[in-house]
Coordinates of C-alpha atoms in Angstrom, one line a residue:
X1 CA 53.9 270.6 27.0
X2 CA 53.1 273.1 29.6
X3 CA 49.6 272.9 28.9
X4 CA 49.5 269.1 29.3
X5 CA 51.5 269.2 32.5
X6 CA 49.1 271.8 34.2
X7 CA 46.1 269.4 33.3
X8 CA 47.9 266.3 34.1
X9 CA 49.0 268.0 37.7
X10 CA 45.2 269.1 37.9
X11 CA 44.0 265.2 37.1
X12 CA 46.9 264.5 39.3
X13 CA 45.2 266.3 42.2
X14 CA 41.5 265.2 41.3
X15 CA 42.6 261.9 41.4
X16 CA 43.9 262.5 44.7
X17 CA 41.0 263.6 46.0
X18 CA 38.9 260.7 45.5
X19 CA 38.6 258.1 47.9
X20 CA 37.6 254.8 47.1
X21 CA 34.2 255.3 49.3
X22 CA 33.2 258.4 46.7
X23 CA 31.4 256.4 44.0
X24 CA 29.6 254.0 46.5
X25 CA 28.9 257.5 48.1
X26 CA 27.0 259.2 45.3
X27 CA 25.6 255.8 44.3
X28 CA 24.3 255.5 47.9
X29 CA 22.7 259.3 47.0
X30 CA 21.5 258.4 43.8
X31 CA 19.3 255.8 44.6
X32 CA 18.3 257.4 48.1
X33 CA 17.4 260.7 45.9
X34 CA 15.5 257.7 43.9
X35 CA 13.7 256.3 46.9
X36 CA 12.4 259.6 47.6
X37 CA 10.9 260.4 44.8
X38 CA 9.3 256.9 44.6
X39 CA 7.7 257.5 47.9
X40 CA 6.6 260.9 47.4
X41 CA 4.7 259.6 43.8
X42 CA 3.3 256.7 45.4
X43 CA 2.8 257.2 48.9
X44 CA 0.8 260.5 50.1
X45 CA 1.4 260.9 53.9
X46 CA -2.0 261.0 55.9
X47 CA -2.5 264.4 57.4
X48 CA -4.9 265.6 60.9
X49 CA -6.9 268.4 60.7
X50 CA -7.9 270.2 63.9
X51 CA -11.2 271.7 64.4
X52 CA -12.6 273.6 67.3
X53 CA -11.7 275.7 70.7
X54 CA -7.7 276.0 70.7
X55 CA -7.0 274.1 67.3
X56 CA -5.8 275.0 63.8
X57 CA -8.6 275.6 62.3
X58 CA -11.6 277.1 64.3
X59 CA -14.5 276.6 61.6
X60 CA -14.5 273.7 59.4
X61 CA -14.7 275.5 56.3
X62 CA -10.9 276.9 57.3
X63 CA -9.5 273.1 56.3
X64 CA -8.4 272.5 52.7
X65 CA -11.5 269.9 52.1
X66 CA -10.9 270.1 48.3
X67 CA -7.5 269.1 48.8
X68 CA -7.7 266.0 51.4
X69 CA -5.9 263.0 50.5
X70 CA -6.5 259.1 51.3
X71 CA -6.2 258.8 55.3
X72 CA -6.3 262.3 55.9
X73 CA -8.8 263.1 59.3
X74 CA -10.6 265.8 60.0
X75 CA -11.1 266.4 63.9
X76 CA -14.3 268.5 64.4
X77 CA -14.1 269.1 68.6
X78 CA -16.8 269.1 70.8
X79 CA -17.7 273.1 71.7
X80 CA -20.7 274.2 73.1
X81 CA -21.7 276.3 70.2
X82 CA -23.2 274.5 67.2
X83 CA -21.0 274.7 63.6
X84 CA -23.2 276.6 61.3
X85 CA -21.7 275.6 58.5
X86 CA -22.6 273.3 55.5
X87 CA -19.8 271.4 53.8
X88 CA -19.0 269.2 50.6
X89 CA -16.6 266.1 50.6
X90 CA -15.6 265.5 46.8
X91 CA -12.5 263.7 47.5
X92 CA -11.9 260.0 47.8
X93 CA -10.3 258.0 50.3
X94 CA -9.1 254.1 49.4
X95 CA -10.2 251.0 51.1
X96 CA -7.3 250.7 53.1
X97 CA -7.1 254.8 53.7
X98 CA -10.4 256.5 53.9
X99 CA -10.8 260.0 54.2
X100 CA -12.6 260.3 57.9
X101 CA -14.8 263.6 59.1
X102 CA -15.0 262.6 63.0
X103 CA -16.5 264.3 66.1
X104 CA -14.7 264.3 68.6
X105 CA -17.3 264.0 71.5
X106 CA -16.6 266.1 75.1
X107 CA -17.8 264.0 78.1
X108 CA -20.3 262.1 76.0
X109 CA -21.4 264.7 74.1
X110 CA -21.0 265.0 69.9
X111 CA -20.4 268.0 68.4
X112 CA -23.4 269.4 66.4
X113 CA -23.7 271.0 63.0
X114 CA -26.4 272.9 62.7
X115 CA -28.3 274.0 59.5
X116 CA -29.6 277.0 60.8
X117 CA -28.0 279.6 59.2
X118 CA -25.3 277.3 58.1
X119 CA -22.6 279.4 56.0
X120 CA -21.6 277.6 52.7
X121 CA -18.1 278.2 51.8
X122 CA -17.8 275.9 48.9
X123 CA -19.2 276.4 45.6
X124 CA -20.9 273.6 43.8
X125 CA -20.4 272.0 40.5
X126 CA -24.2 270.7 40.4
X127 CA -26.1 273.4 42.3
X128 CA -28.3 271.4 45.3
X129 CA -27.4 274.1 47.9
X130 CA -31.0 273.3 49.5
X131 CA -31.0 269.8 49.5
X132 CA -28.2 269.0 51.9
X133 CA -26.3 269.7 55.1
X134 CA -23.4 267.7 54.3
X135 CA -22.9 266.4 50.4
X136 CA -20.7 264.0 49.6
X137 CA -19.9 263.7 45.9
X138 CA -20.0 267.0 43.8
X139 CA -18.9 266.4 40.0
X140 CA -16.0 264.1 41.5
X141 CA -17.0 261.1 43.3
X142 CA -16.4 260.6 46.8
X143 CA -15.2 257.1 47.3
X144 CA -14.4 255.4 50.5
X145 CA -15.8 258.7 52.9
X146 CA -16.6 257.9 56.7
X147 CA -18.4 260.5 59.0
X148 CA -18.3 259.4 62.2
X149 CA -19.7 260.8 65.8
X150 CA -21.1 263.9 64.9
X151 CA -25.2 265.5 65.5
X152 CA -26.7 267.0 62.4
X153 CA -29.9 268.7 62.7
X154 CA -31.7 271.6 61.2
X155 CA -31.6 271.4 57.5
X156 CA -35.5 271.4 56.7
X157 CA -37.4 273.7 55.2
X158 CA -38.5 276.4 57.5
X159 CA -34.9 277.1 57.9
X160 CA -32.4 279.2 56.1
X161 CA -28.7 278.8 55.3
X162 CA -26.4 281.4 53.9
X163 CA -24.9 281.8 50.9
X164 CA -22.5 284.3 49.9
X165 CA -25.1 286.7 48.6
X166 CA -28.0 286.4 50.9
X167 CA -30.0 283.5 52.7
X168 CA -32.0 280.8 50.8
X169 CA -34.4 278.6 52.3
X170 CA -33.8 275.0 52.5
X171 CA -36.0 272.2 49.8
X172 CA -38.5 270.4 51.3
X173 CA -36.1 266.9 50.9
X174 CA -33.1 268.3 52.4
X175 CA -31.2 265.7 53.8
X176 CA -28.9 265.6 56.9
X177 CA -26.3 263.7 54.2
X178 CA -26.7 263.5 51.2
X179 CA -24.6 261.1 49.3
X180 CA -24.9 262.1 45.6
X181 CA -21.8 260.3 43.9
X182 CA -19.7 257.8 46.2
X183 CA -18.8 254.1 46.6
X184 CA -18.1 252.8 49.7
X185 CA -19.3 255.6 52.1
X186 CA -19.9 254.9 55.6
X187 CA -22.2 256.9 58.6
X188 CA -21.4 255.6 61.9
X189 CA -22.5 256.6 65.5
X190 CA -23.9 259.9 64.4
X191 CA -27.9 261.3 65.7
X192 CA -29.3 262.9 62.7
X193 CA -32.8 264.7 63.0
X194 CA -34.6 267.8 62.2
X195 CA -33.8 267.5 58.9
X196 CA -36.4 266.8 55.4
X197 CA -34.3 263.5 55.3
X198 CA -32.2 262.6 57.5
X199 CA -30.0 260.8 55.4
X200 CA -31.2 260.3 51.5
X201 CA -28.5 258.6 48.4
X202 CA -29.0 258.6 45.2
X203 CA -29.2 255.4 42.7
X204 CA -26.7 253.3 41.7
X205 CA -24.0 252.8 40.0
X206 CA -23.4 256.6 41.4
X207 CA -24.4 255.2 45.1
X208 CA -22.9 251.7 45.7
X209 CA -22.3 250.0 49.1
X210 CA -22.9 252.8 51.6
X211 CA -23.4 251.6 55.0
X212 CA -25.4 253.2 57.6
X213 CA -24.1 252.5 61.1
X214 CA -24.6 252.6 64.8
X215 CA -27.1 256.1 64.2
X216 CA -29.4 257.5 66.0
X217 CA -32.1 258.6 63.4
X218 CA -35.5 260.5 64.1
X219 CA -37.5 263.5 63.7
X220 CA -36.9 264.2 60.2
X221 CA -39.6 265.1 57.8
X222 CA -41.7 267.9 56.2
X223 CA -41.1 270.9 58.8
X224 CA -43.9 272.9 57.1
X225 CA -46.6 270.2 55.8
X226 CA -47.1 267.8 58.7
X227 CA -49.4 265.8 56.5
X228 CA -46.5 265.3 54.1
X229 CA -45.6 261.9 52.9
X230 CA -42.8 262.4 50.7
X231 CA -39.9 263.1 53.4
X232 CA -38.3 260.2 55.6
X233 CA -36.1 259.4 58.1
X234 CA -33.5 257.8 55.1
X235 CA -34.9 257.6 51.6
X236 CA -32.0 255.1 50.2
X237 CA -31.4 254.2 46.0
X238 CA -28.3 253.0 45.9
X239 CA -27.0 249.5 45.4
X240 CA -26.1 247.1 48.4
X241 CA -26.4 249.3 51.1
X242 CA -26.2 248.1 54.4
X243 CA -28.5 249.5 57.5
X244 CA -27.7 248.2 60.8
X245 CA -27.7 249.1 64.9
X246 CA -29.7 251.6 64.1
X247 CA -32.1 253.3 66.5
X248 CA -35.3 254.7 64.6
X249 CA -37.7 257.2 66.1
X250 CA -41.0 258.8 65.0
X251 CA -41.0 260.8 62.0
X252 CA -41.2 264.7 61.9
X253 CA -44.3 264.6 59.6
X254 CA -46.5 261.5 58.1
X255 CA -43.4 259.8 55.8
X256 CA -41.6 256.6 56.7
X257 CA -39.2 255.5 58.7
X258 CA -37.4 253.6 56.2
X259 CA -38.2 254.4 52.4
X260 CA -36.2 251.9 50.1
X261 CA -36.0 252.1 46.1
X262 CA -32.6 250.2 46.3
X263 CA -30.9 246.8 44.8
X264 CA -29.8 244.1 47.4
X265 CA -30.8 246.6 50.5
X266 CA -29.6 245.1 53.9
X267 CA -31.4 246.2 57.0
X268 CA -30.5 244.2 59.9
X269 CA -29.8 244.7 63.7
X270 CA -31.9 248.2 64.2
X271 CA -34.9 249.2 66.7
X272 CA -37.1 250.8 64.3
X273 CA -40.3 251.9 66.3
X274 CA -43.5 254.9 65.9
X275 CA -44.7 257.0 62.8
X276 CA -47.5 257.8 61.1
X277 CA -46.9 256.0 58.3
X278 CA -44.9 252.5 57.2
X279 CA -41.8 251.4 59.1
X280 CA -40.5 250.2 55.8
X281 CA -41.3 251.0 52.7
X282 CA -39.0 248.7 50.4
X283 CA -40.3 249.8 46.8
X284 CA -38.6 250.2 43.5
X285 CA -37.4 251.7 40.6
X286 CA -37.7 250.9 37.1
X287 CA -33.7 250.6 36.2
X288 CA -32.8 247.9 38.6
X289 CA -35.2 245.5 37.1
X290 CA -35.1 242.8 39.9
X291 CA -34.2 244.2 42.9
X292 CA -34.2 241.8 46.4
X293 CA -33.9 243.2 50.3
X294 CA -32.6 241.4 53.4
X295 CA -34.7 242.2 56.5
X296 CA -33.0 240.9 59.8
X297 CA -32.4 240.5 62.9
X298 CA -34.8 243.6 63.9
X299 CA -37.6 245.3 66.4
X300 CA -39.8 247.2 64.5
X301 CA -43.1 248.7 66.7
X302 CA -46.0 249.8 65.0
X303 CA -46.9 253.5 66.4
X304 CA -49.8 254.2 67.8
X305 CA -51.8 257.3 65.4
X306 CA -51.0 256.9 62.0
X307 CA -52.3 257.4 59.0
X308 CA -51.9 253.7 57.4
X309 CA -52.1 251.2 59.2
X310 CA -49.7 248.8 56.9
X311 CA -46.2 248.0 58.5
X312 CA -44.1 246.7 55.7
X313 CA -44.8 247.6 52.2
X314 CA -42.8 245.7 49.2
X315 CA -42.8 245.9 46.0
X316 CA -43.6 249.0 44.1
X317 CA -45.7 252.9 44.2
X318 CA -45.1 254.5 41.1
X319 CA -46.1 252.0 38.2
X320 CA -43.3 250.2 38.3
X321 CA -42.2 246.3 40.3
X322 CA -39.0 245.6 41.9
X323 CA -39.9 242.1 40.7
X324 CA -37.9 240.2 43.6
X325 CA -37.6 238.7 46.9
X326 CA -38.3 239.9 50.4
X327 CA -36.0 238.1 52.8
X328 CA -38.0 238.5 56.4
X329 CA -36.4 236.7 58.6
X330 CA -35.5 237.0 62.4
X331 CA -37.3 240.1 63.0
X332 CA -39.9 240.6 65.9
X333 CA -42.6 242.2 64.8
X334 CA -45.1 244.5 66.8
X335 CA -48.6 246.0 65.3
X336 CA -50.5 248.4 67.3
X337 CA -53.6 248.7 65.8
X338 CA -56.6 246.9 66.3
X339 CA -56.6 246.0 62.5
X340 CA -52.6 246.4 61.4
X341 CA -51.7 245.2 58.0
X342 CA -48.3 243.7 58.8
X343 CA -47.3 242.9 54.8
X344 CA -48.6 243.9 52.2
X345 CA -47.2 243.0 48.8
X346 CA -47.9 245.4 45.6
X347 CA -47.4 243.0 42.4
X348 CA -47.9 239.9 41.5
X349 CA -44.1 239.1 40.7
X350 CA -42.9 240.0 44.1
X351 CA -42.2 237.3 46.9
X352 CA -41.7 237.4 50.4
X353 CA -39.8 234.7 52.0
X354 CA -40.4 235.1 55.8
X355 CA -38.5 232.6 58.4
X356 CA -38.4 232.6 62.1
X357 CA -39.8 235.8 62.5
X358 CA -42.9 237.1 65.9
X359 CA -45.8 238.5 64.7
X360 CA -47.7 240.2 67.8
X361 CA -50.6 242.2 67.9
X362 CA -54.1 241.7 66.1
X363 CA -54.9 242.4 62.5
X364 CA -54.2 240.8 59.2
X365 CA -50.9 239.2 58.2
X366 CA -50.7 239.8 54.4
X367 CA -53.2 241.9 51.6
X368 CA -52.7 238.3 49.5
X369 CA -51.0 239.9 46.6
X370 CA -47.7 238.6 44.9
X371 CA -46.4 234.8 46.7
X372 CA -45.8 235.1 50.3
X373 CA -44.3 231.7 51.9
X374 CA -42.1 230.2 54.5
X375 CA -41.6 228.4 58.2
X376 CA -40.9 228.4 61.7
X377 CA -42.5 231.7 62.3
X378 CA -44.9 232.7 64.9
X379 CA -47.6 234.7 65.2
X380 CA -50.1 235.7 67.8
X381 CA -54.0 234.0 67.8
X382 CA -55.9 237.2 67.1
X383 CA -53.8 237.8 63.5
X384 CA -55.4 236.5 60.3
X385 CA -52.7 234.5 59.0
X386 CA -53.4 232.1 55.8
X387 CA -53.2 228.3 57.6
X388 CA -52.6 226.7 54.1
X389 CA -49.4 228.5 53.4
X390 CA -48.3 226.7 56.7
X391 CA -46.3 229.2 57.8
X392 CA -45.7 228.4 61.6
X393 CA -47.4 228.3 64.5
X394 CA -49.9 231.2 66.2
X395 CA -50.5 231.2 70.2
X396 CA -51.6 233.3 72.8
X397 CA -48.2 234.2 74.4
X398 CA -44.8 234.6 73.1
X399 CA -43.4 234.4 76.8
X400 CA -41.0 237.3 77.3
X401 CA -39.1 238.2 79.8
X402 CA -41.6 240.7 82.0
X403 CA -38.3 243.1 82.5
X404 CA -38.8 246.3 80.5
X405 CA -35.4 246.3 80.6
X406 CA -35.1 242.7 78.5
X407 CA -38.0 243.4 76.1
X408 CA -38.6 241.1 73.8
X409 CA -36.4 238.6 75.0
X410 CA -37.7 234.7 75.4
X411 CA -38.3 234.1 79.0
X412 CA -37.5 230.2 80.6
X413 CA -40.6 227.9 78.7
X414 CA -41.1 230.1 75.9
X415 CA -42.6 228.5 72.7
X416 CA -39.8 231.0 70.7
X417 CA -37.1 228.8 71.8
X418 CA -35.0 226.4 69.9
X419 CA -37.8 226.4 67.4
X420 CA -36.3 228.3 64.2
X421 CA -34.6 227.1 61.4
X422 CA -30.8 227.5 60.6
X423 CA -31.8 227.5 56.9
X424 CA -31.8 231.5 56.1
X425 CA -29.9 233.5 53.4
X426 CA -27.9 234.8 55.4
X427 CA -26.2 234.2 59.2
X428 CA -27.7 236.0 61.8
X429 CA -24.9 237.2 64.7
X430 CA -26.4 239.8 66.7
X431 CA -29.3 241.2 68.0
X432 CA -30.3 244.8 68.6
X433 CA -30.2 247.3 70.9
X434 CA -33.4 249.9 72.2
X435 CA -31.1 253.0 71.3
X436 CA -28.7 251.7 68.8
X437 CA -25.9 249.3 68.8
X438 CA -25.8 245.4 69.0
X439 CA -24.8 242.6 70.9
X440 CA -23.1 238.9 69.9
X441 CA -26.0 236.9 69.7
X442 CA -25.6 233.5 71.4
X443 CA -25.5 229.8 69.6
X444 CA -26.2 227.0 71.2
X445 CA -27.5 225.0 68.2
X446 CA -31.0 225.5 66.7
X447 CA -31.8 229.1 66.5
X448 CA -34.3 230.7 68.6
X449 CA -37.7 232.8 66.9
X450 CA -37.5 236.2 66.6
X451 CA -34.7 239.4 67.2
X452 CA -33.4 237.9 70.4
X453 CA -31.7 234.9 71.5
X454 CA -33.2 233.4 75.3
X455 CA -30.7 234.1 77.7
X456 CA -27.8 231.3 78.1
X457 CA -29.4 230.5 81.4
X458 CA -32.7 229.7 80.0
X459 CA -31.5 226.6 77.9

């Protein structure tokens, strides 16, 4: 009986020390404890990391790159002494949180990564150490990736990098970026040049929907072999990517500005202008099968010495057809040569469809291979252009505005105006700018001929 006192006096006192708020109390902490745990599973908190003068880290291969999660940020700061350093993303970001490597420019001015004895820090699961400056994909994919505002230069092949052992020189093709296995990666407002490429993917499905942004691309090339072909400013292979505000410059050696073996390639909205050698080179390769491009919207100037005298090349160079359509439409077109080959077609199973677009300059339009057809173009009197494919109109002048500073754009009674069709694949909304970027383009109804809209004035 003693016993059952003592623990009825001590269930006595427990009882009295409950309230009637304790249950809803550890209720409350239960499903808080709950919460937590849901949110830590399912929801990774986005983290900033600092690089530069007076910030965490002071060399980018001090941040945890293997270990970024979606919406992390890494800073790189403006200094006045380049990064030599080389760097691998291999994480992946998600469509609403992507991870982001961004300069963060001082008065204008981008910070620059330099190859030049760039110090590798990371160790790669498919050994390219030569071939890149920045690699993104490395036995994981890198999905959902922007690099934004930063210079890369100096990965070309009479330079060195280090790795842990000793130096080794850069491949001939080394690339500024090099995306080797990623879907959705983006390159915005960065100046890329000095490099083998300055950009370069490789083919889908490992490369899908990478979009090229807002750059400033030129210079890159063979640094050793000026007669070199094989080097460009981008080389792209992936599927659907996207090219656009762009700012091309002359080549480093005799490749092309634009060298294409992709699948539903989008170049629209750049100032693509010099070389040695093609301004695009849209060709294939033999998995895609059919394999169509959208040119748009762009400026593309012939140089003055080169090497081949052909502008626009489509279809094929190594035995093989891309088999499908060139969509040419909206472009102003500029040859310099006395006798420029503006198109020239490679099989016979390849099309061009070619709306609205200038031709200027002297020469011959097409080689006559393949089926070339369309409307409402125009073209300048002294080019050889095929009057029974009835293709436009040709004249003497396209009337431009005589401003440097407007080139290109229809003056007040130019034969440009008002006299394209609406009818293209796709719409066109902007027009480009000399050194990168874009502007709205106007409508007012019936779309003008050529890159640029006549200002609102002239109509």
């Amino acid at each position: 009986m003693k016993h059952q006192k003592k623990c009825g006096k001590k269930m006595a006192i427990t009882a009295r020390r409950m309230t009637p708020y304790q249950p809803i109390r550890a209720i409350a902490i239960f499903f808080a404890f709950l919460l937590f745990a849901f949110l830590q599973t399912h929801f990774v908190f986005a983290v900033d990391y600092e690089v530069g003068p007076n910030k965490t880290y002071k060399a980018i291969s001090q941040v945890p790159l293997d270990s970024l999660e979606p919406g992390d940020v890494v800073k790189i700061y403006y200094r006045k002494k380049a990064y030599h350093e080389k760097f691998i993303i291999r994480r992946s970001g998600t469509k609403d949180k992507p991870i982001i490597i961004k300069g963060i420019p001082l008065k204008g001015k981008q910070p620059v990564i330099d190859g030049s004895l760039a110090c590798q820090g990371q160790d790669e699961h498919w050994p390219q150490s030569g071939r890149w400056l920045i690699k993104v994909g490395d036995g994981n994919a890198a999905d959902y990736v922007q690099i934004k505002n930063l210079e890369l230069c100096n990965a070309n092949n009479s330079q060195q990098y280090r790795k842990k052992e000793s130096n080794a020189n850069y491949e001939d093709n080394a690339a500024g970026i090099f995306i080797r296995l990623g879907r959705n990666v983006l390159i915005a407002n960065c100046v890329i040049h000095s490099c083998g490429n300055g950009i370069q993917t490789t083919y889908g499905p490992d490369v899908s929907y990478a979009k090229i942004s807002g750059c400033l691309i030129y210079d890159n090339g063979n640094h050793t072999n000026l007669d070199s072909s094989q080097e460009h400013n981008v080389y792209l292979c992936g599927t659907h990517t996207t090219v656009q505000f762009c700012r091309f410059g002359v080549p480093h050696s005799d490749g092309n500005n634009i060298k294409d073996r992709g699948l539903d390639t989008i170049i629209r909205y750049n100032w693509i202008e010099g070389g040695k050698n093609r301004q695009l080179d849209l060709v294939d390769h033999k998995e895609y099968g059919r394999a169509d491009a959208y040119v748009y919207g762009n400026v593309i100037i012939q140089g003055r010495e080169v090497n081949n005298d052909n502008m626009i090349h489509w279809g094929g160079d190594s035995g093989n057809s891309r088999s499908g359509t060139l969509y040419l439409f909206n472009n102003t077109i500029v040859g310099k040569l006395k006798k420029t080959r503006f198109i020239v077609v490679r099989y016979p199973d390849c099309n061009v469809e070619m709306k609205n677009n200038v031709f200027i300059g002297t020469g011959r339009l097409w080689n006559g291979k393949g089926s070339l057809y369309g409307s409402n173009n125009w073209f300048s009197y002294k080019i050889d252009v095929p009057p029974i494919l009835n293709l436009g109109k040709q004249g003497n002048q396209p009337g431009f505005l005589p401003s440097s500073n407007l080139q290109y754009i229809p003056a007040l009674g130019s034969p440009l105006i008002n006299r394209g069709t609406n009818k293209v694949p796709k719409r066109v909304e902007y027009m480009p700018k000399p050194f990168a970027g874009g502007t709205r383009r106007p409508k007012d109804g019936r779309i003008d001929i050529g890159a640029f809209e006549a200002i609102y004035s002239h109509k």
